[in-house]
CSV table of C-alpha atoms and ligand atoms in Angstrom, one decimal:
chain,number,residue,atom,x,y,z
A,267,UNK,CA,-47.4,-46.5,30.7
A,268,UNK,CA,-46.2,-44.7,27.6
A,269,UNK,CA,-45.6,-41.0,27.3
A,270,UNK,CA,-48.1,-39.6,24.8
A,271,UNK,CA,-46.4,-37.6,22.1
A,272,UNK,CA,-48.4,-34.4,21.7
A,273,UNK,CA,-48.5,-33.8,18.0
A,274,UNK,CA,-50.9,-30.9,18.5
A,275,UNK,CA,-48.5,-29.0,20.7
A,276,UNK,CA,-45.4,-29.8,18.6
A,277,UNK,CA,-47.2,-28.7,15.4
A,278,UNK,CA,-48.3,-25.5,17.2
A,279,UNK,CA,-44.7,-24.9,18.2
A,280,UNK,CA,-43.5,-25.3,14.6
A,281,UNK,CA,-46.3,-23.0,13.3
A,282,UNK,CA,-45.4,-20.3,15.8
A,283,UNK,CA,-41.7,-20.6,14.8
A,284,UNK,CA,-42.7,-20.3,11.1
A,285,UNK,CA,-45.0,-17.4,11.8
A,286,UNK,CA,-42.2,-15.4,13.4
A,287,UNK,CA,-39.9,-16.3,10.5
A,288,UNK,CA,-42.4,-15.2,7.9
A,289,UNK,CA,-43.0,-11.9,9.8
A,290,UNK,CA,-39.3,-11.2,9.8
A,291,UNK,CA,-39.1,-12.0,6.1
A,292,UNK,CA,-42.1,-9.7,5.5
A,293,UNK,CA,-40.4,-6.9,7.4
A,294,UNK,CA,-37.5,-7.4,5.0
A,295,UNK,CA,-39.9,-7.0,2.0
A,296,UNK,CA,-40.1,-10.7,1.2
A,297,UNK,CA,-43.5,-12.5,1.0
A,298,UNK,CA,-44.4,-16.2,0.6
A,299,UNK,CA,-47.1,-17.6,-1.6
A,300,UNK,CA,-48.6,-21.1,-2.0
A,301,UNK,CA,-50.8,-22.1,-4.9
A,302,UNK,CA,-53.4,-24.7,-3.9
A,303,UNK,CA,-55.1,-26.5,-6.7
A,304,UNK,CA,-58.2,-28.7,-6.3
A,305,UNK,CA,-59.9,-30.5,-9.1
A,306,UNK,CA,-63.5,-31.5,-8.5
A,307,UNK,CA,-65.2,-31.3,-5.1
A,308,UNK,CA,-64.4,-34.4,-3.2
A,309,UNK,CA,-65.6,-33.5,0.4
A,310,UNK,CA,-62.5,-35.0,2.1
A,311,UNK,CA,-60.2,-33.0,-0.3
A,312,UNK,CA,-62.2,-29.8,0.4
A,313,UNK,CA,-61.6,-30.3,4.1
A,314,UNK,CA,-57.8,-30.8,3.6
A,315,UNK,CA,-57.6,-27.8,1.2
A,316,UNK,CA,-59.4,-25.6,3.6
A,317,UNK,CA,-57.2,-26.6,6.5
A,318,UNK,CA,-54.1,-25.8,4.4
A,319,UNK,CA,-55.5,-22.4,3.4
A,320,UNK,CA,-56.3,-21.7,7.1
A,321,UNK,CA,-52.8,-22.6,8.1
A,322,UNK,CA,-51.3,-20.3,5.4
A,323,UNK,CA,-53.4,-17.4,6.7
A,324,UNK,CA,-52.3,-18.1,10.3
A,325,UNK,CA,-48.6,-18.2,9.4
A,326,UNK,CA,-48.8,-15.2,7.1
A,327,UNK,CA,-48.3,-17.1,3.8
A,328,UNK,CA,-50.5,-15.9,0.9
A,329,UNK,CA,-52.5,-18.7,-0.6
A,330,UNK,CA,-53.9,-18.7,-4.1
A,331,UNK,CA,-56.8,-21.1,-4.5
A,332,UNK,CA,-57.6,-22.7,-7.8
A,333,UNK,CA,-60.9,-24.6,-7.5
A,334,UNK,CA,-61.3,-26.4,-10.9
A,335,UNK,CA,-64.3,-28.3,-12.1
A,336,UNK,CA,-64.4,-32.1,-12.2
A,337,UNK,CA,-64.4,-31.9,-16.1
A,338,UNK,CA,-61.0,-30.1,-16.2
A,339,UNK,CA,-58.8,-31.8,-18.7
A,340,UNK,CA,-55.3,-33.0,-18.0
A,341,UNK,CA,-54.0,-30.5,-20.6
A,342,UNK,CA,-55.8,-27.6,-18.8
A,343,UNK,CA,-54.3,-28.6,-15.5
A,344,UNK,CA,-50.8,-29.0,-17.0
A,345,UNK,CA,-51.2,-25.5,-18.5
A,346,UNK,CA,-52.1,-24.0,-15.1
A,347,UNK,CA,-49.1,-25.8,-13.5
A,348,UNK,CA,-46.8,-24.5,-16.2
A,349,UNK,CA,-48.1,-20.9,-15.6
A,350,UNK,CA,-47.5,-21.3,-11.9
A,351,UNK,CA,-44.1,-22.8,-12.4
A,352,UNK,CA,-43.1,-19.6,-14.3
A,353,UNK,CA,-44.8,-17.2,-11.8
A,354,UNK,CA,-42.0,-15.7,-9.7
A,355,UNK,CA,-44.5,-14.7,-7.0
A,356,UNK,CA,-45.5,-18.3,-6.4
A,357,UNK,CA,-43.1,-20.3,-4.2
A,358,UNK,CA,-45.0,-23.5,-3.7
A,359,UNK,CA,-47.5,-25.5,-5.8
A,360,UNK,CA,-49.8,-28.1,-4.3
A,361,UNK,CA,-52.2,-30.2,-6.3
A,362,UNK,CA,-54.6,-32.0,-3.9
A,363,UNK,CA,-54.8,-35.7,-4.5
A,364,UNK,CA,-56.6,-37.8,-5.5
A,365,UNK,CA,-57.3,-36.4,-9.0
A,366,UNK,CA,-60.3,-37.5,-11.1
A,367,UNK,CA,-59.5,-40.7,-12.9
A,368,UNK,CA,-59.1,-39.1,-16.4
A,369,UNK,CA,-56.1,-37.2,-15.1
A,370,UNK,CA,-52.7,-39.0,-14.8
A,371,UNK,CA,-51.5,-38.2,-11.3
A,372,UNK,CA,-47.9,-39.1,-12.1
A,373,UNK,CA,-47.8,-36.7,-15.0
A,374,UNK,CA,-49.2,-33.9,-12.8
A,375,UNK,CA,-46.7,-34.6,-10.0
A,376,UNK,CA,-43.8,-34.6,-12.5
A,377,UNK,CA,-45.0,-31.3,-14.1
A,378,UNK,CA,-44.6,-29.3,-10.8
A,379,UNK,CA,-41.2,-27.7,-10.7
A,380,UNK,CA,-39.0,-29.5,-8.1
A,381,UNK,CA,-38.2,-26.0,-6.7
A,382,UNK,CA,-41.9,-25.5,-5.9
A,383,UNK,CA,-42.7,-29.2,-5.0
A,384,UNK,CA,-43.7,-28.5,-1.4
A,385,UNK,CA,-45.5,-31.9,-1.1
A,386,UNK,CA,-42.1,-33.6,-1.9
A,387,UNK,CA,-43.7,-36.0,-4.4
A,388,UNK,CA,-41.7,-35.2,-7.5
A,389,UNK,CA,-39.3,-38.0,-8.6
A,390,UNK,CA,-36.4,-35.5,-8.3
A,391,UNK,CA,-37.3,-34.7,-4.6
A,392,UNK,CA,-37.6,-38.5,-3.9
A,393,UNK,CA,-34.3,-39.1,-5.6
A,394,UNK,CA,-32.6,-36.3,-3.6
A,395,UNK,CA,-33.9,-37.9,-0.4
A,396,UNK,CA,-32.6,-41.3,-1.5
A,397,UNK,CA,-29.0,-40.1,-2.1
A,398,UNK,CA,-29.0,-37.7,0.9
A,399,UNK,CA,-29.1,-34.4,-1.1
A,400,UNK,CA,-31.2,-31.4,-0.2
A,401,UNK,CA,-34.8,-31.3,-1.5
A,402,UNK,CA,-38.4,-31.3,-0.3
A,403,UNK,CA,-39.5,-34.2,1.8
A,404,UNK,CA,-43.0,-35.7,2.0
A,405,UNK,CA,-44.8,-33.8,4.8
A,406,UNK,CA,-46.1,-36.7,7.0
A,407,UNK,CA,-42.8,-38.6,7.3
A,408,UNK,CA,-40.9,-35.3,7.8
A,409,UNK,CA,-43.4,-34.5,10.6
A,410,UNK,CA,-42.7,-37.8,12.3
A,411,UNK,CA,-39.0,-37.0,12.4
A,412,UNK,CA,-39.9,-33.7,14.1
A,413,UNK,CA,-42.1,-35.6,16.6
A,414,UNK,CA,-39.1,-37.9,17.4
A,415,UNK,CA,-36.5,-35.1,17.6
A,416,UNK,CA,-38.6,-32.8,19.7
A,417,UNK,CA,-39.5,-35.6,22.0
A,418,UNK,CA,-35.8,-36.3,22.4
A,419,UNK,CA,-36.2,-39.9,21.3
A,420,UNK,CA,-32.8,-41.5,20.4
A,421,UNK,CA,-32.8,-43.0,16.8
A,422,UNK,CA,-29.2,-43.7,16.2
A,423,UNK,CA,-28.5,-47.5,16.1
A,424,UNK,CA,-32.1,-48.3,17.0
A,425,UNK,CA,-34.1,-50.9,15.0
A,426,UNK,CA,-36.9,-49.0,13.3
A,427,UNK,CA,-39.6,-51.1,11.6
A,428,UNK,CA,-41.8,-49.2,9.1
A,429,UNK,CA,-45.0,-51.1,8.3
A,430,UNK,CA,-46.2,-49.8,4.9
A,431,UNK,CA,-44.3,-48.9,1.7
A,432,UNK,CA,-46.4,-46.2,0.0
A,433,UNK,CA,-44.7,-43.5,-1.9
A,434,UNK,CA,-46.0,-40.7,0.4
A,435,UNK,CA,-45.5,-42.3,3.8
A,436,UNK,CA,-43.7,-45.7,4.1
A,437,UNK,CA,-40.9,-45.3,1.7
A,438,UNK,CA,-39.8,-41.8,2.5
A,439,UNK,CA,-40.2,-42.6,6.2
A,440,UNK,CA,-37.8,-45.5,5.9
A,441,UNK,CA,-35.3,-43.3,4.1
A,442,UNK,CA,-35.6,-40.6,6.7
A,443,UNK,CA,-35.0,-43.0,9.5
A,444,UNK,CA,-31.9,-44.3,7.7
A,445,UNK,CA,-30.7,-40.7,7.5
A,446,UNK,CA,-31.3,-40.6,11.3
A,447,UNK,CA,-28.9,-43.5,11.6
A,448,UNK,CA,-31.5,-46.1,12.6
A,449,UNK,CA,-31.3,-49.7,11.3
A,450,UNK,CA,-34.4,-49.9,9.1
A,451,UNK,CA,-36.7,-52.7,8.2
A,452,UNK,CA,-39.7,-52.1,5.8
A,453,UNK,CA,-42.7,-54.4,6.0
A,454,UNK,CA,-45.7,-54.6,3.7
A,455,UNK,CA,-48.7,-56.8,2.9
A,456,UNK,CA,-46.6,-59.7,1.6
A,457,UNK,CA,-44.2,-59.7,4.6
A,458,UNK,CA,-44.0,-63.0,6.4
A,459,UNK,CA,-43.8,-63.1,10.2
A,460,UNK,CA,-45.0,-59.4,10.5
A,461,UNK,CA,-45.7,-59.9,14.2
A,462,UNK,CA,-42.2,-61.2,15.0
A,463,UNK,CA,-40.5,-58.4,13.0
A,464,UNK,CA,-42.6,-55.7,14.7
A,465,UNK,CA,-41.8,-57.2,18.1
A,466,UNK,CA,-38.1,-56.7,17.3
A,467,UNK,CA,-38.6,-52.9,16.8
A,468,UNK,CA,-37.3,-50.3,19.1
A,469,UNK,CA,-39.3,-47.8,17.0
A,470,UNK,CA,-42.4,-49.1,15.3
A,471,UNK,CA,-43.9,-46.8,12.7
A,472,UNK,CA,-47.3,-48.1,11.4
A,473,UNK,CA,-48.8,-46.8,8.1
A,474,UNK,CA,-51.0,-49.6,6.7
A,475,UNK,CA,-54.4,-48.0,6.5
A,476,UNK,CA,-56.2,-50.7,8.6
A,477,UNK,CA,-58.1,-49.5,11.7
A,478,UNK,CA,-56.7,-50.9,15.0
A,479,UNK,CA,-54.7,-53.6,13.3
A,480,UNK,CA,-51.6,-53.6,15.4
A,481,UNK,CA,-52.2,-54.9,18.9
A,482,UNK,CA,-50.0,-55.5,22.0
A,483,UNK,CA,-48.8,-58.8,20.5
A,484,UNK,CA,-46.9,-56.8,17.8
A,485,UNK,CA,-45.0,-54.5,20.3
A,486,UNK,CA,-41.9,-55.0,22.3
A,487,UNK,CA,-42.0,-53.6,25.9
A,488,UNK,CA,-40.6,-50.1,25.9
A,489,UNK,CA,-40.9,-49.6,22.1
A,490,UNK,CA,-41.7,-46.2,20.6
A,491,UNK,CA,-44.9,-46.5,18.6
A,492,UNK,CA,-45.9,-44.1,15.9
A,493,UNK,CA,-49.4,-44.5,14.4
A,494,UNK,CA,-49.9,-42.8,11.0
A,495,UNK,CA,-53.3,-44.3,10.3
A,496,UNK,CA,-56.5,-42.2,10.4
A,497,UNK,CA,-59.9,-43.8,10.3
A,498,UNK,CA,-63.4,-43.4,11.6
A,499,UNK,CA,-64.7,-46.4,13.5
A,500,UNK,CA,-68.2,-47.8,13.6
A,501,UNK,CA,-69.1,-45.2,16.2
A,502,UNK,CA,-67.7,-42.4,14.0
A,503,UNK,CA,-64.8,-42.0,16.5
A,504,UNK,CA,-61.3,-41.3,15.1
A,505,UNK,CA,-58.8,-44.1,15.4
A,506,UNK,CA,-55.4,-45.2,14.0
A,507,UNK,CA,-53.8,-48.4,12.7
A,508,UNK,CA,-52.8,-49.3,16.3
A,509,UNK,CA,-55.0,-50.6,19.2
A,510,UNK,CA,-54.1,-47.6,21.3
A,511,UNK,CA,-55.6,-48.9,24.6
A,512,UNK,CA,-53.7,-52.2,24.4
A,513,UNK,CA,-50.4,-50.8,23.3
A,514,UNK,CA,-50.2,-47.6,25.5
A,515,UNK,CA,-49.4,-49.6,28.7
A,516,UNK,CA,-46.5,-51.4,26.9
A,517,UNK,CA,-44.8,-48.7,24.9
A,518,UNK,CA,-42.4,-46.1,26.1
A,519,UNK,CA,-43.8,-43.4,23.8
A,520,UNK,CA,-46.9,-43.4,21.6
A,521,UNK,CA,-48.7,-41.1,19.3
A,522,UNK,CA,-52.5,-40.8,19.9
A,523,UNK,CA,-55.1,-40.6,17.1
A,524,UNK,CA,-56.2,-37.8,16.8
A,525,UNK,CA,-53.5,-35.4,18.0
A,526,UNK,CA,-50.4,-37.3,17.1
A,527,UNK,CA,-49.1,-37.5,13.5
A,528,UNK,CA,-52.1,-35.9,11.9
A,529,UNK,CA,-51.4,-32.2,12.9
A,530,UNK,CA,-47.8,-32.5,11.8
A,531,UNK,CA,-48.5,-32.9,8.1
A,532,UNK,CA,-49.8,-29.4,7.6
A,533,UNK,CA,-47.1,-27.9,9.8
A,534,UNK,CA,-44.4,-29.5,7.6
A,535,UNK,CA,-46.2,-28.3,4.5
A,536,UNK,CA,-45.9,-24.8,5.9
A,537,UNK,CA,-42.3,-25.4,6.7
A,538,UNK,CA,-41.7,-26.5,3.1
A,539,UNK,CA,-43.4,-23.4,1.7
A,540,UNK,CA,-41.1,-21.1,3.8
A,541,UNK,CA,-38.1,-23.1,2.7
A,542,UNK,CA,-39.2,-22.8,-1.0
A,543,UNK,CA,-39.5,-19.1,-0.5
A,544,UNK,CA,-36.1,-18.7,1.2
A,545,UNK,CA,-34.5,-20.8,-1.6
A,546,UNK,CA,-36.0,-18.6,-4.3
A,547,UNK,CA,-34.3,-15.6,-2.7
A,548,UNK,CA,-30.8,-17.2,-2.9
B,742,NDP,P1,-51.5,-46.9,1.3
B,742,NDP,O1,-52.8,-47.7,1.2
B,742,NDP,O2,-51.0,-46.2,0.1
B,742,NDP,O3,-50.3,-48.0,1.8
B,742,NDP,C1,-50.5,-48.9,2.8
B,742,NDP,C2,-49.3,-49.8,2.9
B,742,NDP,O4,-49.5,-50.7,4.0
B,742,NDP,C3,-49.0,-50.6,1.7
B,742,NDP,O5,-47.6,-50.6,1.4
B,742,NDP,C4,-49.4,-52.0,2.0
B,742,NDP,O6,-48.7,-53.0,1.5
B,742,NDP,C5,-49.3,-52.0,3.5
B,742,NDP,N1,-50.2,-52.9,4.2
B,742,NDP,C6,-51.5,-53.0,4.0
B,742,NDP,N2,-52.1,-53.9,4.8
B,742,NDP,C7,-51.0,-54.5,5.4
B,742,NDP,C8,-50.9,-55.6,6.4
B,742,NDP,N3,-52.0,-56.2,6.8
B,742,NDP,N4,-49.7,-55.9,6.8
B,742,NDP,C9,-48.6,-55.2,6.4
B,742,NDP,N5,-48.7,-54.2,5.6
B,742,NDP,C10,-49.9,-53.9,5.1
B,742,NDP,O7,-51.6,-46.0,2.5
B,742,NDP,P2,-50.8,-44.6,2.9
B,742,NDP,O8,-49.4,-44.9,3.2
B,742,NDP,O9,-51.1,-43.5,2.1
B,742,NDP,O10,-51.5,-44.3,4.4
B,742,NDP,C11,-51.5,-45.2,5.4
B,742,NDP,C12,-52.4,-44.7,6.5
B,742,NDP,O11,-51.9,-43.5,7.0
B,742,NDP,C13,-53.8,-44.5,6.1
B,742,NDP,O12,-54.7,-44.8,7.2
B,742,NDP,C14,-53.9,-43.0,5.8
B,742,NDP,O13,-55.2,-42.5,6.0
B,742,NDP,C15,-52.9,-42.5,6.9
B,742,NDP,N6,-52.3,-41.2,6.5
B,742,NDP,C16,-52.3,-40.2,7.4
B,742,NDP,C17,-51.7,-39.1,7.2
B,742,NDP,C18,-51.6,-38.0,8.3
B,742,NDP,O14,-51.4,-36.9,8.0
B,742,NDP,N7,-51.6,-38.5,9.5
B,742,NDP,C19,-51.1,-38.7,5.9
B,742,NDP,C20,-51.1,-39.9,4.9
B,742,NDP,C21,-51.7,-41.0,5.3
B,742,NDP,P3,-48.5,-53.3,-0.1
B,742,NDP,O15,-47.6,-52.3,-0.6
B,742,NDP,O16,-47.9,-54.7,-0.2
B,742,NDP,O17,-49.9,-53.2,-0.7
């Protein structure tokens, strides 16, 4: 039976460490500030934005909320980002995605200064990760690295299969596992023999966005299974991309949904904010 990786506890540990660090910085007269922009009032985005604001308050990071109407133009949003880029009191800028269809998301991501790109989505941040240079890393994959490290799971020389190649999860995840000296295979919707490839994984990281897709027949005995998916099933119960009940008896470690990868994303966002603030003091 697999050991359940407790993302809730690990994210709490990280937040406590950050809280202490922020308190020490405050005592030295340095404060940390995150600007959170939301355009429109998509209910899911509002929940995410509120959780981010709450985490900031808990850790001692000031958050500036910009709640803009659905009709906000791209030019207006770019103007706000430009103002925040130049504001020395603001260390991180986060623009909640998705944006309304009349706004070009790529343009907005590229407008945020890489120094304040706490989501790690800017092409410069992605490029830095690719060539092993310092820069902000997308929060969900960075959180998964923390889950593995803090659970003392060996990665060096292991075969890691990442299922999913999105810009925010799959691709940065694969690059991070490469940085951890794993041998990495990336799979996607056109991959042939997905089952066979997954079954060869020592560490299987699933981010496909399909509820309970990966069953026991995709998993090698003793593999570490990380489930990034979050869905509500027909009974309104949260579930992941993995058939948890089937896979748990087979795996050595597994992340549950909820309580696995999910809580790590905000913890790593807070981590990135504190790093942005420390870099701005250099
Ligand atoms: P995307 O939809 O952007 O990407 C999904 C990826 O999975 C694509 O690369 C796609 O391939 C691939 N894929 C889809 N179906 C299959 C299949 N049958 N076999 C193999 N590959 C497949 O999703 P995200 O990466 O943004 O998110 C993935 C999941 O993680 C979602 O459930 C999302 O809600 C969750 N998530 C959770 C977070 C957290 O904090 N825990 C944060 C971010 C996401 P192709 O490129 O060929 O289309």
